[in-house]
Amino acid sequence: MNGGDDEDVVVVAASSGDQSPPLQWRFSQVFGERSAGEEVQPVDMISAIEFDHSGDHLATGDRGGRVVLFERSDAKHSSGGRRDLEETDYSVRHPEFCYKTEFQSHDPAFDYLKSLEIEEKINKIRWCQTANGALFLLSTNDKTIKYWKVQDKKIKKICDINADPSGAVGNGIVANGVPEALRLPVVTSHESSPVAKCRRVYPHAHDYHINSISINSDGETFISADDLRINLWNLEISNQSFNIVDVKPEKMEDLSEVITAAEFHPTHCNMLAYSSSKGSIRLIDLRQSALCDSHSKLFEEPDAAGSKSFFTEIIASVSDIKFAKEGRYLLSRDYMTLKLWDINMDSGPVSTFQVHEYLKPKLCDLYENDSIFDKFECCISGNGLRAATGSYSNLFRVFGVSPGSTETATLEASRNPMRRHVPVPSRPSKLGSILGRAGGSESTAGVDGNSSNALDYTTKLLHLAWHPNENLIACAAGNSLYMYCA
Amino acid sequence: MSMTDEPLYPIAVLIDELKNDDIQLRLNSIRRLSTIARALGEERTRKELIPFLSENNDDDDEVLLAMAEELGVFIPYVGGVEHAHVLLPPLETLSTVEETCVREKAVESLCRVGSQMKESDLVEHFIPLVKRLAAGEWFTARVSACGVFHIAYPSAPDTVKTELRSIYTQLCQDDMPMVRRAAATNLGKFAATIESAHLKTDVMSMFDDLTQDEQDSVRLLAVEGCAALGKLLEPQDCVAHILPVIVNFSQDKSWRVRYMVANQLYELCEAVGPEPTRTELVPAYVRLLRDNEAEVRIAAAGKVTKFCRILNPELAIQHILPCVKELSTDSSQHVRSALASVIMGMAPVLGKDATFEHLLPIFLSLLKDEFPDVRLNIISKLDQVNQVIGIDLLSQSLLPAIVELAEDRHWRVRLAIIEYIPLLASQLGVGFFDDKLGALCMQWLQDKVHSIREAAANNVKRLAEEFGPEWAMQHIVPQVLEMINNPHYLYRMTILRAVSLLAPVMGSEITCSKLLPVVMTAAKDRVPNIKFNVAKVLQSLIPIVDQSVVEKTIRPGLVELSEDPDVDVRFFANQALQSIDNVMMSS
């Protein structure tokens, strides 16, 4: 199950000349690899991936409502000696993870009032502050958020009981009938094993499906967002939440825009961003008012005149947003592109990266088979220099997002990430906003020709996460978790 | 098993159950920790039980919470104050767990134990504990540390005092916002134990750190500290150090911080004295009353009376009153509601003339508010209103509002107004009540909602109490009794209820002559539900009426009911008969 290192180092082609050399991505590990011809059970499909703040833990959620935790197994416990010395030669060892534990976070439920089935699928996982060596995380399905504590519990054995329940008197009680002494039970503990316990359930606050949860930097509150509303919770209080954004129009016929994702700023506890199906991202300031219906900043791609089609609005819908670590930059993913925004510049994105430009002629097919509504996630590296996002045929792409970088890489989630694709250098269109017409200068597609013919719409790489401080990407291909490092 | 000694055996079970798999049994054992300790004796409690508890700290939260609570009152069981320090280790572990309520309880118990300890023990055991917690690896320990400084500090030697202050300063700058919040929350308590020489230097610098924190959640707790610190400082120091901070806070970017200021501001007025209040705090408060955010205005409006009480009347009329006028027509109903709940208290502050001129129009407009909560809030403070504006004016303006509320679509509103009717009646007096409100009270007895009918029956009783049996005989009883002929049995039941409530108030004579016949007629009702309620009412009448009436009327009636085909009727009739017998036997 745990794949070893793959020594095939793939050199990513990129027109060099910028500050940091392009990364060479290598396969690192795979969990739950599918053997040839094996059917993937829908319940095993991974639906959420998240690293914790330290990067020592990784959590995945699946459609079956399970959460699986992985723990970093390398480096941490090797103190001194050979390994350290080797490492001085070997620059950086990439992180290695091992399975830690899993638990059933959500179960299928039925809403009798609305006659609706509530799927157990985990939509999002977010890690909370570690305390006393225990791990804490929030997981959510469509309706209910849960707060979990995972802790190594010692398996205990109790001996020295006063009153022996089996009736064999004599163990602690002296024969003449008077217990000579009351004895306290003696507990001997053996090895420990991780135990997950649900600490709180935050129910009944969302009429629509929850698409995001995000923890505040104050360590005290978090938000949950559904299609029309964003609620603010205190982690300790599960029976009330405050509605802070409500985009529900008075008449549902007037509905033109829904919330697609929401995230707190990583350091400013009063700021949060949410994206919409119309392609806009709004930054709101919780200080301004209790109900934040008016945004403090709006980020939108300026309209490209004349290029509108039936699909324009559909593909503009933002499927994911992520703040970079320092909180100045914000990454967004819509159907065709990955965009990087500077929160100090609301005239347009700093740069736009075409993820799968070759699909443009096929939008009609993609609409027919509903693929156009797939929600791809995106992630940004801890140093903010690169970003990654997924595509079809289990491909994902890594872009250099620092100014001047032209680095791009296309990888396939398999043991051999470069198996099928000869990388073609591509130039991301970074000038779109500056020139005032987005998509004006089209880049050549990175993956083209033969590969797009063989494009498989059913194997899509929706979920992926970047390690907070190393170049390690974890991504989900169906039921398998692949990790790549550089 | 049969051989086991009686008194020890239950305790042995209790001890074993400390480790039972069933959490309820563990909880039960922990709750009876004192029993276990008594059985073990002081020495074994110290040497065995307490260490045992210290080790078993990964139990469920409920058990840990109970343990934290029990240990706080455990000093007698470990051998008195000189041994109190043995309780510290288990409480120390409990104060580091990640569940907030357990931690808080453990800190509370630590403080309770610490405050009884001898000074030398505090130095030897408690102060090292504070330092350990403050240096804890996880934020949970450091959060708890903030809550025990005020116990440790007073008995510390001077050098240690300096150290404690510097540790607290570090906690105020901790990386984790949770710790800084705890430091802000406890600063007032800690500052109260610090010598005034250090207040101005060390404590003020901690305070400054907290007030400039980047996290809103920390700053708004610092606001709470303002008033507490202000009271500790000399007025001139308060003006120099606290006043600028609070004025700044009142214009903070975050509405949450301004909300806290609005709640706290009046407390600071006393600390800074009248002149700075006039020049600085009144303008700040006026700004808050006109804040953009409704939540802030709600908080500010709710304190308007308290604030005015501190000011002299001219200032209040000149600066606060115009804002109050604006708030009475605020776009947010919650603001108006908050204002309505306190505005009447301003009347005594402003005096009669100002009240008539300025307050009355506001008061009247709130009484006509479209939002029922606003009107209810005014009506609930009716006694205060009456004192100021007098009954005539009150009744003129009040009545339409009351009638409207009495017929409100929402039954909870109707319920609320019924509760105020006796108060109204006492304020308005008999004459006025007869004309206008009597009919309403009768109407409620026939409300569609059960809770209203029940409240109405109770209301009838309270009116009878207020105005006396004679009045009730004229104005209530005939109307009530007439309704016993209502075609619907549920309404007839309400009347039976009213009768049983009225009887004790009206006294034996009226009960026998007026109420009892009606009840006896109802005993012939076709609905069993009515009949067994009759049996219950008759039972309640036994102590009120004469023995002879019981024998002549009530007993035959009950006997007849006890032969009813319906089982419930028979049951309650027999029950009533039995209580007659009991009364007879006891007399």
mmCIF file of C-alpha atoms in Angstrom, chain B residues 534-536 538-540 542 547 550-551 553-564 569-585:
data_model
loop_
_atom_site.group_PDB
_atom_site.id
_atom_site.type_symbol
_atom_site.label_atom_id
_atom_site.label_comp_id
_atom_site.label_asym_id
_atom_site.label_seq_id
_atom_site.Cartn_x
_atom_site.Cartn_y
_atom_site.Cartn_z
ATOM 1 C CA VAL B 534 -65.844 18.978 38.990
ATOM 2 C CA ALA B 535 -64.641 16.269 41.361
ATOM 3 C CA LYS B 536 -61.254 17.983 41.565
ATOM 4 C CA LEU B 538 -65.073 20.013 44.858
ATOM 5 C CA GLN B 539 -62.053 18.540 46.550
ATOM 6 C CA SER B 540 -60.376 21.953 46.510
ATOM 7 C CA ILE B 542 -63.549 21.232 51.072
ATOM 8 C CA GLN B 547 -68.382 21.104 57.457
ATOM 9 C CA VAL B 550 -69.532 19.452 52.783
ATOM 10 C CA GLU B 551 -71.860 16.873 54.219
ATOM 11 C CA THR B 553 -73.922 19.189 49.228
ATOM 12 C CA ILE B 554 -70.406 18.146 48.327
ATOM 13 C CA ARG B 555 -70.442 14.581 49.639
ATOM 14 C CA PRO B 556 -73.727 13.579 47.943
ATOM 15 C CA GLY B 557 -72.487 15.104 44.714
ATOM 16 C CA LEU B 558 -69.247 13.167 44.905
ATOM 17 C CA VAL B 559 -71.010 9.950 45.813
ATOM 18 C CA GLU B 560 -73.094 10.302 42.706
ATOM 19 C CA LEU B 561 -69.969 10.931 40.623
ATOM 20 C CA SER B 562 -68.251 7.933 42.181
ATOM 21 C CA GLU B 563 -70.863 5.767 40.519
ATOM 22 C CA ASP B 564 -70.312 7.339 37.103
ATOM 23 C CA VAL B 569 -64.704 10.354 36.951
ATOM 24 C CA ARG B 570 -65.028 7.573 39.497
ATOM 25 C CA PHE B 571 -61.345 7.798 40.300
ATOM 26 C CA PHE B 572 -61.291 11.517 41.038
ATOM 27 C CA ALA B 573 -64.622 11.377 42.872
ATOM 28 C CA ASN B 574 -63.271 8.679 45.150
ATOM 29 C CA GLN B 575 -60.099 10.621 45.681
ATOM 30 C CA ALA B 576 -62.151 13.644 46.761
ATOM 31 C CA LEU B 577 -64.320 11.528 49.033
ATOM 32 C CA GLN B 578 -61.225 10.162 50.657
ATOM 33 C CA SER B 579 -59.925 13.621 51.381
ATOM 34 C CA ILE B 580 -63.240 14.498 53.042
ATOM 35 C CA ASP B 581 -62.733 11.530 55.328
ATOM 36 C CA ASN B 582 -59.172 12.593 56.055
ATOM 37 C CA VAL B 583 -60.262 16.082 56.973
ATOM 38 C CA MET B 584 -62.915 14.698 59.280
ATOM 39 C CA MET B 585 -60.536 12.370 60.978
#
